[in-house]
């Protein structure tokens, strides 16, 4: 999710980005999953949302619930 104000909490454990080879003519795709660390998001239950480090400068918020919508707690973060 982009443009969401959140604070990364404690490390939860190891996570993985699946291999990506969906860009035509890109010879730099990864062959296997890329390890990363999953983090809690301050104020949210990890069953609702987690954060993962995407690059050295970017942290990504990941949240979804059954049916593909965002949990209300995460929707609240997008309204600030």
Coordinates of N, CA and C in Angstrom, one line a residue, residues 41-45:
X41 N 3.2 -4.0 12.8 CA 2.9 -2.6 12.6 C 2.3 -2.0 13.9
X42 N 2.9 -1.0 14.4 CA 2.4 -0.5 15.7 C 1.0 -0.1 15.7
X43 N 0.2 -0.7 16.6 CA -1.2 -0.4 16.8 C -2.1 -1.4 16.0
X44 N -1.5 -2.3 15.2 CA -2.3 -3.3 14.5 C -1.9 -4.7 14.9
X45 N -2.8 -5.6 15.0 CA -2.6 -7.0 15.2 C -1.9 -7.6 14.0

